[in-house]
XYZ file of C-alpha atoms in Angstrom:
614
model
C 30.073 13.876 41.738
C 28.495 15.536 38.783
C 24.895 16.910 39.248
C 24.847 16.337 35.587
C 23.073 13.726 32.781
C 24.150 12.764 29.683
C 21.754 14.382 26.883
C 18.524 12.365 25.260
C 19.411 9.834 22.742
C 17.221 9.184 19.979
C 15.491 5.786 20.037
C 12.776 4.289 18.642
C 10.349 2.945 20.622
C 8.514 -0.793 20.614
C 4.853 -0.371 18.961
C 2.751 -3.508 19.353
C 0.566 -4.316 16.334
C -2.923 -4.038 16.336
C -5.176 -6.784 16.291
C -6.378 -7.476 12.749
C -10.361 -7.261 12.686
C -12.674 -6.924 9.955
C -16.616 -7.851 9.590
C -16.017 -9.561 6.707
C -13.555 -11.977 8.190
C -10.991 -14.028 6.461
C -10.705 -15.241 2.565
C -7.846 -17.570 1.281
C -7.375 -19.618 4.266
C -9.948 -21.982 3.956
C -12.356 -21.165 6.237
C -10.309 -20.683 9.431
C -10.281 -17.420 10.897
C -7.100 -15.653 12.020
C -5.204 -13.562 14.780
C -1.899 -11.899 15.085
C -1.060 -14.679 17.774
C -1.890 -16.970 15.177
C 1.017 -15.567 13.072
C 3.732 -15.102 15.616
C 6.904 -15.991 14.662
C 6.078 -15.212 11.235
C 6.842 -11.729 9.666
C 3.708 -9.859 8.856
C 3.645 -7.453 5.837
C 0.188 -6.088 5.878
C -1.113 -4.622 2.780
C -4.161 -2.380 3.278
C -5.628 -2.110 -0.529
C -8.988 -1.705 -1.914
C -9.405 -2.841 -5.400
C -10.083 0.277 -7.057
C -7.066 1.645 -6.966
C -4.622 1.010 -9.671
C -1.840 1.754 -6.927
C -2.863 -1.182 -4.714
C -3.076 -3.394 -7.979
C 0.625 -2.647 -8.830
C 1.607 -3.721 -4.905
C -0.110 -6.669 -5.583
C 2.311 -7.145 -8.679
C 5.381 -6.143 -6.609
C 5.033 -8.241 -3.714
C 4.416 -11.685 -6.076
C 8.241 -12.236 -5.789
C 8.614 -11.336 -2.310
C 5.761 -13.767 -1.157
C 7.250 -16.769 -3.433
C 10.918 -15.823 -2.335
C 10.266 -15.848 1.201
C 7.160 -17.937 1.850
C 8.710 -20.256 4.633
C 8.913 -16.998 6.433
C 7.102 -14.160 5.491
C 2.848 -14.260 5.764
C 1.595 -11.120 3.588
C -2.050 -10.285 4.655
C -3.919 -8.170 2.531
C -6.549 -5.656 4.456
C -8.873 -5.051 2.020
C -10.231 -1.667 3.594
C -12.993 -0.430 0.723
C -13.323 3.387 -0.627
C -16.634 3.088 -2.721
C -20.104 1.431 -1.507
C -19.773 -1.580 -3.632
C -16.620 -2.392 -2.083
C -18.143 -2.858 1.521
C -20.064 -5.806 -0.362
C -18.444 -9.283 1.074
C -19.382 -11.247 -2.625
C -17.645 -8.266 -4.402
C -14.264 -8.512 -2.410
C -14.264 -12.205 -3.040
C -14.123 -11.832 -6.509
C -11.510 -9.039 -6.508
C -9.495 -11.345 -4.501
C -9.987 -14.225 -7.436
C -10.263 -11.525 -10.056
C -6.234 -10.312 -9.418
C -4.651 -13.325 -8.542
C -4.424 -12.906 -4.885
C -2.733 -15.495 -3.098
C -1.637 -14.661 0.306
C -4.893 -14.509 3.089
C -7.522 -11.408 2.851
C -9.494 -10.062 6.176
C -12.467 -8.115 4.658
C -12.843 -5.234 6.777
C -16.094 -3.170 5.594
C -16.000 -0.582 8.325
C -12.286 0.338 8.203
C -11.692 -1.290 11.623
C -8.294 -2.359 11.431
C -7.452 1.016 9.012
C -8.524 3.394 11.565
C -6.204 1.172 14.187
C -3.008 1.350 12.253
C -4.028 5.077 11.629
C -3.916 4.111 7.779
C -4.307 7.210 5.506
C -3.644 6.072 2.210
C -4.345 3.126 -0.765
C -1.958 1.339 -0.764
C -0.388 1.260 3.091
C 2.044 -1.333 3.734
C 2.946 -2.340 7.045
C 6.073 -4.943 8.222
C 4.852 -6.606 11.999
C 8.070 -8.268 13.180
C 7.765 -12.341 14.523
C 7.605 -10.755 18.145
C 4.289 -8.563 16.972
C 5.528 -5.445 16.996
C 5.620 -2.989 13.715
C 8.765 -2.134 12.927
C 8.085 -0.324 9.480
C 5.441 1.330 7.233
C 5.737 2.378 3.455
C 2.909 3.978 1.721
C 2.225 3.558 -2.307
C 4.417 1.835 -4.808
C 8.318 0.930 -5.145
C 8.493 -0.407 -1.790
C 9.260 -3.858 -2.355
C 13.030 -3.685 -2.694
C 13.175 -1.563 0.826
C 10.926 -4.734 1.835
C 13.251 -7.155 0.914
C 16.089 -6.277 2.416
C 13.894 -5.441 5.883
C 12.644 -8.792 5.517
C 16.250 -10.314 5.270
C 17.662 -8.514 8.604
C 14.830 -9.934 10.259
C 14.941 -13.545 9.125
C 18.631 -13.307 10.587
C 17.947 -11.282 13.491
C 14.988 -13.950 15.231
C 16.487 -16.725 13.901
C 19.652 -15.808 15.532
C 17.102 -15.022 18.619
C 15.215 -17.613 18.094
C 11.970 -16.083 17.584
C 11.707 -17.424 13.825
C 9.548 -19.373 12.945
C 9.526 -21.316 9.499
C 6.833 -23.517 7.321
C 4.074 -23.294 5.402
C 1.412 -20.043 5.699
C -2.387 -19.899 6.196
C -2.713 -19.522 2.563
C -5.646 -21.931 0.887
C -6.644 -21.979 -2.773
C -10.003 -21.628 -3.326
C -11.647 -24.419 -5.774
C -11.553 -23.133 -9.589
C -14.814 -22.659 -11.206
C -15.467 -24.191 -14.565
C -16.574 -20.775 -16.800
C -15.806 -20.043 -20.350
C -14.951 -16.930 -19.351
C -13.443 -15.642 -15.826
C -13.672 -11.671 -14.802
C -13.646 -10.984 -18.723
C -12.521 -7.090 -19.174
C -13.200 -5.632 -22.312
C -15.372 -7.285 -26.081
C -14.350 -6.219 -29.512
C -17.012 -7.011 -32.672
C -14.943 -8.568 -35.140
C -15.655 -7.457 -38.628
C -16.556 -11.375 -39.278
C -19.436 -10.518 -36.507
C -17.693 -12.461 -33.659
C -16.096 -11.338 -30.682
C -13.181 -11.621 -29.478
C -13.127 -10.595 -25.767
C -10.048 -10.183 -22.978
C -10.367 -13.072 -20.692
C -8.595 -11.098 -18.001
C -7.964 -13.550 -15.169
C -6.953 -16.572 -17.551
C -4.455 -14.179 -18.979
C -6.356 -15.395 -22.507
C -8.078 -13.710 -25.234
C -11.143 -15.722 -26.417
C -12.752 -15.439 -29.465
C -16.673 -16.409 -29.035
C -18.607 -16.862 -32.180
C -21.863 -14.400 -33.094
C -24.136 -15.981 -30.037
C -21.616 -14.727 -27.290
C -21.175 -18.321 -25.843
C -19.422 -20.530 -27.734
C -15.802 -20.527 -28.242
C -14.066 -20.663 -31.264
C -10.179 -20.177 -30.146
C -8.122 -19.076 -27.278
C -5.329 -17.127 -28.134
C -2.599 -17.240 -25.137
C -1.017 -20.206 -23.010
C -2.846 -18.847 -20.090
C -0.114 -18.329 -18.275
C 0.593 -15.094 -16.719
C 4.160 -13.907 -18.460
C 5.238 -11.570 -20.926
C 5.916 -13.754 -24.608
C 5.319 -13.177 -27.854
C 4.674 -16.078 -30.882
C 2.321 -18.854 -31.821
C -1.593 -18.419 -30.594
C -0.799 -21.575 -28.134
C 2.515 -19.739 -27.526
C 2.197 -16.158 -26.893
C 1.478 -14.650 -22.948
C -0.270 -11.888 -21.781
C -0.749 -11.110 -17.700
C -4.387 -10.002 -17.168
C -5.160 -8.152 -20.585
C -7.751 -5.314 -21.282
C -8.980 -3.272 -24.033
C -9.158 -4.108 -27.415
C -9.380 -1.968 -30.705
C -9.155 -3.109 -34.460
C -5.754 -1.848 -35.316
C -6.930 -2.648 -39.178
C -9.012 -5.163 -40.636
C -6.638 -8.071 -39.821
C -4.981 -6.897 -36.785
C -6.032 -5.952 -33.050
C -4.051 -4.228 -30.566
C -4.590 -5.196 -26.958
C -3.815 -3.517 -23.984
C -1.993 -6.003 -21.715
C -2.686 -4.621 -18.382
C -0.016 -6.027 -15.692
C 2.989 -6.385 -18.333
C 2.718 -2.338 -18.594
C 2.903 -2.963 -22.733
C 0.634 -3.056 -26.371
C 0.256 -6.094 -27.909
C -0.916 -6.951 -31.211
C -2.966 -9.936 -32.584
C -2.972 -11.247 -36.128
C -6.805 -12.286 -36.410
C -5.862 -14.825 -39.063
C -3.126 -16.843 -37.237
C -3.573 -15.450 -33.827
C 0.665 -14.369 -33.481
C 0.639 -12.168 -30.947
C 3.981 -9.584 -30.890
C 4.423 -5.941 -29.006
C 3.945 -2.986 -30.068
C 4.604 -0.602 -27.113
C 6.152 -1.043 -23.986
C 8.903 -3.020 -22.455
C 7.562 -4.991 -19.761
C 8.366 -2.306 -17.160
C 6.395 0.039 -15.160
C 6.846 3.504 -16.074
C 8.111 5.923 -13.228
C 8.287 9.191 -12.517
C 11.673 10.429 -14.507
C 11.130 7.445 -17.117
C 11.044 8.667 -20.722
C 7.887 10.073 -21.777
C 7.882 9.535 -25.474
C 10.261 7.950 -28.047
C 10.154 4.590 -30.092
C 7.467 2.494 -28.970
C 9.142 -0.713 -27.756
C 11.622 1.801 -25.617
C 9.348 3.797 -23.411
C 8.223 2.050 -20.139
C 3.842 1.944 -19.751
C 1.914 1.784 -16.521
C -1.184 -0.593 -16.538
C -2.687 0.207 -19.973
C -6.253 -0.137 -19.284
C -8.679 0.361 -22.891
C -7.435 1.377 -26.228
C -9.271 3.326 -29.347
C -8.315 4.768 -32.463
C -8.720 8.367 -32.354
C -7.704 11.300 -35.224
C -5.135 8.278 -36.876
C -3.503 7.028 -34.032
C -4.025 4.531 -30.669
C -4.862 6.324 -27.694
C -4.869 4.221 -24.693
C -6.372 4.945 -20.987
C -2.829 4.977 -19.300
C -4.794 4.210 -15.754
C -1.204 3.513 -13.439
C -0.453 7.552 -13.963
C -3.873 9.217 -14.381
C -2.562 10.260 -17.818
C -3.525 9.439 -21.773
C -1.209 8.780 -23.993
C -1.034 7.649 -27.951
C 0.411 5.132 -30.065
C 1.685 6.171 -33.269
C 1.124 3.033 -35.888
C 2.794 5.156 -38.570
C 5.761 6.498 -36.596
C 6.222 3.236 -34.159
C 6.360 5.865 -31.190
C 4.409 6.665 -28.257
C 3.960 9.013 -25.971
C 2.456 11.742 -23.406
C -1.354 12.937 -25.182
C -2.774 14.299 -21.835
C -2.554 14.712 -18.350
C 0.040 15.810 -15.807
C 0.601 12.276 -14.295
C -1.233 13.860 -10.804
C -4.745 12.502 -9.489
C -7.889 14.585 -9.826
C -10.734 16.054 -11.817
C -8.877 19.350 -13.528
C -10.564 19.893 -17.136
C -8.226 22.362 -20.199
C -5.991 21.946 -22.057
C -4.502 17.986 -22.371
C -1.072 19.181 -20.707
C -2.546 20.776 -17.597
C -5.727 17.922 -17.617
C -6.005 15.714 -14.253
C -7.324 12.467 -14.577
C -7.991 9.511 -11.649
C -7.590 6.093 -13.276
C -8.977 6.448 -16.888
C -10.155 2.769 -17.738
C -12.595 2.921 -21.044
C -12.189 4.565 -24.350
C -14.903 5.552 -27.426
C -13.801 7.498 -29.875
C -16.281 9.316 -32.699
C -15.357 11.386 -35.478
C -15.194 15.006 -32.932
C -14.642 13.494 -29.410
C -12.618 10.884 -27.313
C -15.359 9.918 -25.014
C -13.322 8.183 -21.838
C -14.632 6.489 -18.329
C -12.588 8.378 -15.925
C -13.323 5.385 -12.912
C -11.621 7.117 -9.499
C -13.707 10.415 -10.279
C -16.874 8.195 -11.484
C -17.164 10.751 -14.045
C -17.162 10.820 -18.064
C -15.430 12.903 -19.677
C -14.085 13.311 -22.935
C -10.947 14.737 -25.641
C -11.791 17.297 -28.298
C -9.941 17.542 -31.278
C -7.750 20.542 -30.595
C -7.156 18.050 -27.093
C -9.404 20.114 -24.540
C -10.763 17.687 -22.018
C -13.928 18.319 -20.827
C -16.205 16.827 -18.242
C -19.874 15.426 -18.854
C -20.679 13.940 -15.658
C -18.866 13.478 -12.129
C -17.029 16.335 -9.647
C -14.408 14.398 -8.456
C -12.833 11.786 -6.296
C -14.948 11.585 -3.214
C -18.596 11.982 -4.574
C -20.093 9.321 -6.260
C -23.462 7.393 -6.498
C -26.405 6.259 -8.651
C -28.316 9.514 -9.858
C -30.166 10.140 -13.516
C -30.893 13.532 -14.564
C -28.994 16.955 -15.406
C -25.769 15.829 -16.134
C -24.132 18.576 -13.692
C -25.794 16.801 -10.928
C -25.804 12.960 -11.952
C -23.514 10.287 -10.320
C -21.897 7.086 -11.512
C -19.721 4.549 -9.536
C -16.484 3.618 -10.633
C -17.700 3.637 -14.192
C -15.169 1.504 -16.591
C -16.683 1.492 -19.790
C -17.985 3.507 -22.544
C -19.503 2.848 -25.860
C -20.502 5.504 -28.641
C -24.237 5.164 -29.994
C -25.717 5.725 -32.865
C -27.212 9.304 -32.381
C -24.267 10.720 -30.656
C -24.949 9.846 -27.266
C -22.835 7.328 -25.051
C -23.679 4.162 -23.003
C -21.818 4.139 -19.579
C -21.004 0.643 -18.060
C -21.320 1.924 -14.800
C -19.373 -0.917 -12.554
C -20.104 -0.325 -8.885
C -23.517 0.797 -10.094
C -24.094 -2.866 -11.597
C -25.825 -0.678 -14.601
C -25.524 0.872 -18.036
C -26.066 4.456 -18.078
C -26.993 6.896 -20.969
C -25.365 10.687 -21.702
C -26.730 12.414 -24.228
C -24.568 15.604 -25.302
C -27.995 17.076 -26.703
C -30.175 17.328 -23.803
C -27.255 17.190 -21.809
C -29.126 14.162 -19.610
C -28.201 11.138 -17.736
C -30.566 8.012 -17.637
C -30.182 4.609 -17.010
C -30.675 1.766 -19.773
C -29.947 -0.960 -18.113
C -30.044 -2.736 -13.923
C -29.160 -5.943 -12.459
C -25.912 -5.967 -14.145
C -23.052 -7.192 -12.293
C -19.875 -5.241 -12.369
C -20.182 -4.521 -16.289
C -16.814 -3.131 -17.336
C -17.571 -2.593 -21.028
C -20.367 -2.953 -24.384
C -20.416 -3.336 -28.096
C -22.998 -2.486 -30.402
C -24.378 -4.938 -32.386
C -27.248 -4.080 -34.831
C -30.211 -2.683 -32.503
C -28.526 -4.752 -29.766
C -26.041 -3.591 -27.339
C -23.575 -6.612 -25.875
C -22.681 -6.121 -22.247
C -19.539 -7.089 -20.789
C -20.971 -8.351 -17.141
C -17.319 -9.308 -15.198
C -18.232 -10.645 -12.430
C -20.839 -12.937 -14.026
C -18.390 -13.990 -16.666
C -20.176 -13.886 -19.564
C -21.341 -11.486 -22.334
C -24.872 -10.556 -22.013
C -27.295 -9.178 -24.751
C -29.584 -6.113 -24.545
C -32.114 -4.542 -26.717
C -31.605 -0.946 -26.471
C -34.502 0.556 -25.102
C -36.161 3.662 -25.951
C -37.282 4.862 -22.739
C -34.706 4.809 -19.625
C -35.054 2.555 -16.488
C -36.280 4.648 -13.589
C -34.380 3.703 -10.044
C -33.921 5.738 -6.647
C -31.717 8.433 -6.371
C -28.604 8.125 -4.350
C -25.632 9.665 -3.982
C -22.091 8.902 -1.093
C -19.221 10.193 -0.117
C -16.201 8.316 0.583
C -16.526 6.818 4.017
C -13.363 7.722 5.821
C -13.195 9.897 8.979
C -11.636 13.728 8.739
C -9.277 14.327 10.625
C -10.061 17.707 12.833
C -7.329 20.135 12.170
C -7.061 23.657 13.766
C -8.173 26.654 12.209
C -4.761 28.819 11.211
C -1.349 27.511 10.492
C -1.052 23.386 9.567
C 1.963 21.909 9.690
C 2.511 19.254 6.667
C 4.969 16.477 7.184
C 5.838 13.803 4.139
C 8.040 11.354 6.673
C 10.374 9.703 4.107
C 13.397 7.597 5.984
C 16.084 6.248 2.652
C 15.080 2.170 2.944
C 18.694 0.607 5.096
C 21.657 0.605 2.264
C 20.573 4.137 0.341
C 20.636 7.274 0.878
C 18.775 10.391 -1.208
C 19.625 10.706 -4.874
C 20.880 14.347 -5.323
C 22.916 13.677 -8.255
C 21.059 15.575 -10.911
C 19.150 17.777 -8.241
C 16.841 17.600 -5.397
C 15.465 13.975 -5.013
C 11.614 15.171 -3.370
C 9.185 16.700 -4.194
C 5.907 17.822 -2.393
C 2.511 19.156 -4.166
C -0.407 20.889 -2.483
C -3.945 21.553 -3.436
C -7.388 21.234 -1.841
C -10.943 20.850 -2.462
C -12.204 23.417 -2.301
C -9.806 25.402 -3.425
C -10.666 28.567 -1.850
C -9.763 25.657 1.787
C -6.284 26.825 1.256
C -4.921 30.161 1.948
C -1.375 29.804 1.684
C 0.829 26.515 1.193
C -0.062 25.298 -2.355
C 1.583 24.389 -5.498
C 5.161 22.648 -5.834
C 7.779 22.452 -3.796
C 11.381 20.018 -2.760
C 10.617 20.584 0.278
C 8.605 17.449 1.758
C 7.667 19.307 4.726
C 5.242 22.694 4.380
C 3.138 25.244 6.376
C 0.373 25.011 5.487
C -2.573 28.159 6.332
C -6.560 27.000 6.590
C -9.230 29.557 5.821
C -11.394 29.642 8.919
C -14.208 30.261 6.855
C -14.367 26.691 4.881
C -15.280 24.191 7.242
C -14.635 21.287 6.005
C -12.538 19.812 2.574
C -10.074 17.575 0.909
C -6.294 18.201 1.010
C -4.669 17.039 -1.221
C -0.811 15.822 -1.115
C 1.239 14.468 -3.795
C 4.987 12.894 -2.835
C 7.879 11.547 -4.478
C 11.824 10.568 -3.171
C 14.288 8.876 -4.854
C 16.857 6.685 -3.315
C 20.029 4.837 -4.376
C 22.166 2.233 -2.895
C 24.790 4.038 -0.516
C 28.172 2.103 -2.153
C 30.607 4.313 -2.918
C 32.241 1.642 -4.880
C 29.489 0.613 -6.649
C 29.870 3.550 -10.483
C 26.237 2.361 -11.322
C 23.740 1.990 -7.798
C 20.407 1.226 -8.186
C 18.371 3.384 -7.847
C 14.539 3.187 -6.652
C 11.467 6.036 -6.580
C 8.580 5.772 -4.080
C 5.837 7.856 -4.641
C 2.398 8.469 -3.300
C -0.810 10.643 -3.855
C -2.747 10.746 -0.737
C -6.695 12.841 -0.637
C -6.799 13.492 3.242
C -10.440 14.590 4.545
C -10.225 17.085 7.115
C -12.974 19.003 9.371
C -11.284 22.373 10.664
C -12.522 23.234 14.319
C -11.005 24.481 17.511
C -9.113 21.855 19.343
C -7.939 20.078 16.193
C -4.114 19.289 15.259
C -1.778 21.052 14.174
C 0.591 18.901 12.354
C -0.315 16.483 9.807
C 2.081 13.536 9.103
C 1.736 11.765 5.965
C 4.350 8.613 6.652
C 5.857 7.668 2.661
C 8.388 5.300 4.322
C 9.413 4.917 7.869
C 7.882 5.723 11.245
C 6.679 9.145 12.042
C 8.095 8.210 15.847
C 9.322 11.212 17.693
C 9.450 9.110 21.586
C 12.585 10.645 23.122
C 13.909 8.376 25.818
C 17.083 8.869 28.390
């Protein structure tokens, strides 16, 4: 008899969800209140978002077919799990959920209970709980959906063969509609007739109001959320944006969700596209070419700047321009990766730009995810008024090198050079003026304003969340409020001073494998904040796993990681496989301090699960 054992084998082991808790408790399900028991049988896709983050917005997007396909047997709960102070507010998160077309339940969870549970690091996180309650996968940012899919599929056959499935109808309610002329309106254009025609984002509409902001004078769009050109009572958009005069008959429009440019004849209201095809752009998509070729990503504002359409491209942190002339778009500025990085436009980091105001020298630009403003000189420098960078925001007037904004969306040039901020999370419309280099506040008791047009002595306030357009004088003296200033609320994680281990865990979705066809198929960047946190271990790599070295001397920071894979189906057969990219960009707060870890996984797709059983 042998004394000896056959060797470990690899296997993963049974994790039992979390309970799903959050102070805010539950929207979309009509009051009742929810627990994981409550859903067994069911498979769970949890989707931690906040809504922020253009990422989490796109998810939203990419799990509408999944949720329709599948909606006898899959229950997607979204976690909303908030970065910035406003988004702790219950009322705000209500209207987000209205605001994007949520439809699927929503726990509110202000204090990052359940996110600190399922050891969540990133916007968006998406989680699959099996109908036995156990989690049996975990993607994090976009492109996920098809990997999704198919998961979903092996385990509608596996428990119904076990008979754990169980089919109907979700905990999904509709909440009542309310009866507004306008619902979570984006962006207001002054028509050179003095009207204004403003994006009725949520209605998937653009309304034209008539000189007193209230009444309506057309709708232009079915109202339905598509992608169609045609008629005024014809044409669809899916939750449009910005607006800019293309010429004196013509607007172009910056239809959010179908990733494209529109334009509007103001006489018959024909709407046809510009730019765009309807796709998302992706890392390896074309960058430039003929404008109805090149794939967008969530156009959010649009302005005419030095002849041509430059439009906040907010899905990749990047700007890019429309060339009326040429019919092409592409690239203007930015490197596609999140941050606050001012120089030259093709070495610029942006986070989310979102609002657009050009003048004769400077493209003035909201820069939201940084709360900063910033702006595009003509030789394309970027430059930076106000903000530092992802984590520090708040509501501060004075020296511009010290001021704060929230999530700003908006900005609108004045008369004497300076710029009016709508500052969203802020509920307030801030003041920079380039001469005095100051920040002061014209405006409080806004809610969520997300744009304003001059008009005369007046300025015209886009206020979202109350859905309407709201009329200011502009003051000559700013509003005086109480300093304050945050810091994202999420916990560091305590590393050890020395040597840090960084692992991207990226598993191919079942059916694909890595794409190496035209080269390595990852790709891993490093930096930090500060920079002088890092000793060794930035820059670019293939490699999705790094050493990384911490300078004892910096306590505390930001690392931040920036991942991509591509997969394809594994068919040998098949000349032509599809082929999918998932991508993430995550800003990890860490303390350094004796004790801490030493490895850091970052899970892209899969389980970071190294249980070794015999």
């Amino acid at each position: 008899m042998s004394d000896t054992f056959p060797a470990p084998t690899r296997r993963r082991a049974r994790v039992r969800a979390p309970e799903l808790t959050g102070k805010g408790g539950w929207l979309n399900t009509g009051g009742k209140q929810y627990t994981l028991a409550d859903l067994r049988g069911r498979i769970v896709v949890v989707d931690f978002w906040t809504f922020c983050c253009i990422n989490c917005l796109h998810v939203l997007d990419e799990l509408r077919e999944l949720e329709e396909k599948h909606r006898d047997t899959v229950v997607i709960v979204g976690v909303h799990s908030p970065k910035f102070v406003h988004e702790a507010e219950h009322g705000a998160v209500v209207d987000a959920v209205e605001r994007y077309g949520v439809e699927h339940p929503v726990l509110d969870d202000p204090e990052l209970a359940t996110w600190k549970q399922y050891a969540v690091r990133a916007w968006p996180t998406l989680v699959v709980i099996d109908p036995e309650g156990y989690v049996v996968a975990q993607h994090a940012g976009e492109g996920h959906a098809h990997a999704i899919e198919r998961l979903v599929e092996e385990l509608e056959a596996e428990h119904a063969a076990k008979g754990t499935l169980r089919r109907g109808d979700g905990p999904y309610v509709a909440p009542e509609p309310e009866p507004t002329v306008l619902r979570f309106p984006g962006k207001a254009l002054l028509l050179p007739g003095g009207n204004f025609l403003v994006s009725d984002t949520t209605r998937h509409q653009l309304v034209e109001l008539a000189e007193d902001g209230e009444s309506v004078v057309r709708r232009i769009g079915s109202g339905a959320r598509a992608f169609v050109d045609g008629a005024a009572d014809a044409a669809s958009f899916s939750e449009p944006q910005g607006l800019a005069l293309l010429d004196e008959s013509s607007v172009v429009v910056a239809d959010t969700v179908n990733h494209a440019l529109r334009r509007v004849d103001l006489v018959t209201g024909e709407a046809s596209t510009l730019a765009g095809t309807g796709k998302q752009w992706w890392q390896g998509s074309a960058t430039a070419g003929p404008a109805r070729e090149v794939d967008l990503s969530s156009p959010w504002d649009v302005a005419l700047f030095g002849g041509k359409v430059w439009i906040a491209m907010a899905g990749v942190h990047q700007l890019w321009a429309y060339d009326p002339a040429e019919g092409t778009v592409g690239v203007a500025a930015g490197t596609t990766n999140e941050g606050l990085v001012d120089g030259p436009a093709d070495q610029a980091w942006f986070a989310q730009p979102s609002g657009l105001a050009a003048t004769a020298d400077r493209l003035w630009l909201a820069d939201s995810e940084t709360s900063a403003l910033r702006w595009v000189d003509l030789d394309g420098t970027v430059h930076t008024a106000a903000g530092t960078g992802l984590f520090d925001f708040g509501h501060r007037d004075g020296a511009a090198e010290q001021a704060l904004f929230q999530h700003p969306l908006g900005v609108t040039a004045l008369p004497d050079g300076s710029v009016a901020v709508s500052d969203t999370y802020n509920h307030a419309l801030r003041r920079y003026d380039p001469a005095t280099g100051e920040v002061t506040t014209l405006a409080t008791d806004l809610r969520e304003p997300s744009d304003a047009v001059l008009v005369g002595d007046d300025i015209v306030v886009v206020e979202s969340a109350r859905h309407r357009l709201t009329r200011l004088r502009l003051p000559e003296e700013a509003v005086r409020v109480a300093a304050v200033a945050h810091r994202t609320q999420r916990a560091a994680t305590e590393v050890a001073p020395g040597t840090l281990q960084l692992d991207v865990v990226f598993q191919a979705p079942a059916g694909q494998k890595l794409d190496t066809r035209y080269g390595p198929s990852t790709r891993l960047l490093v930096s930090s904040t500060p920079p002088e946190l890092l000793l060794a271990g930035e820059g670019a790599d293939t490699d999705l796993s790094r050493t990384l070295e911490l300078n004892p001397a910096v306590e505390e920071g930001v690392l931040h990681v920036s991942a991509m894979a591509a997969s394809c189906d594994d068919d040998p057969d098949n000349e032509y496989p599809a082929c999918h990219v998932h991508q993430q960009d995550w800003g990890v707060p860490v303390r350094v301090a004796e004790g801490g870890t030493t490895r850091l996984p970052l899970v892209l797709a899969g389980r970071d699960d190294d249980t070794r059983v015999p």
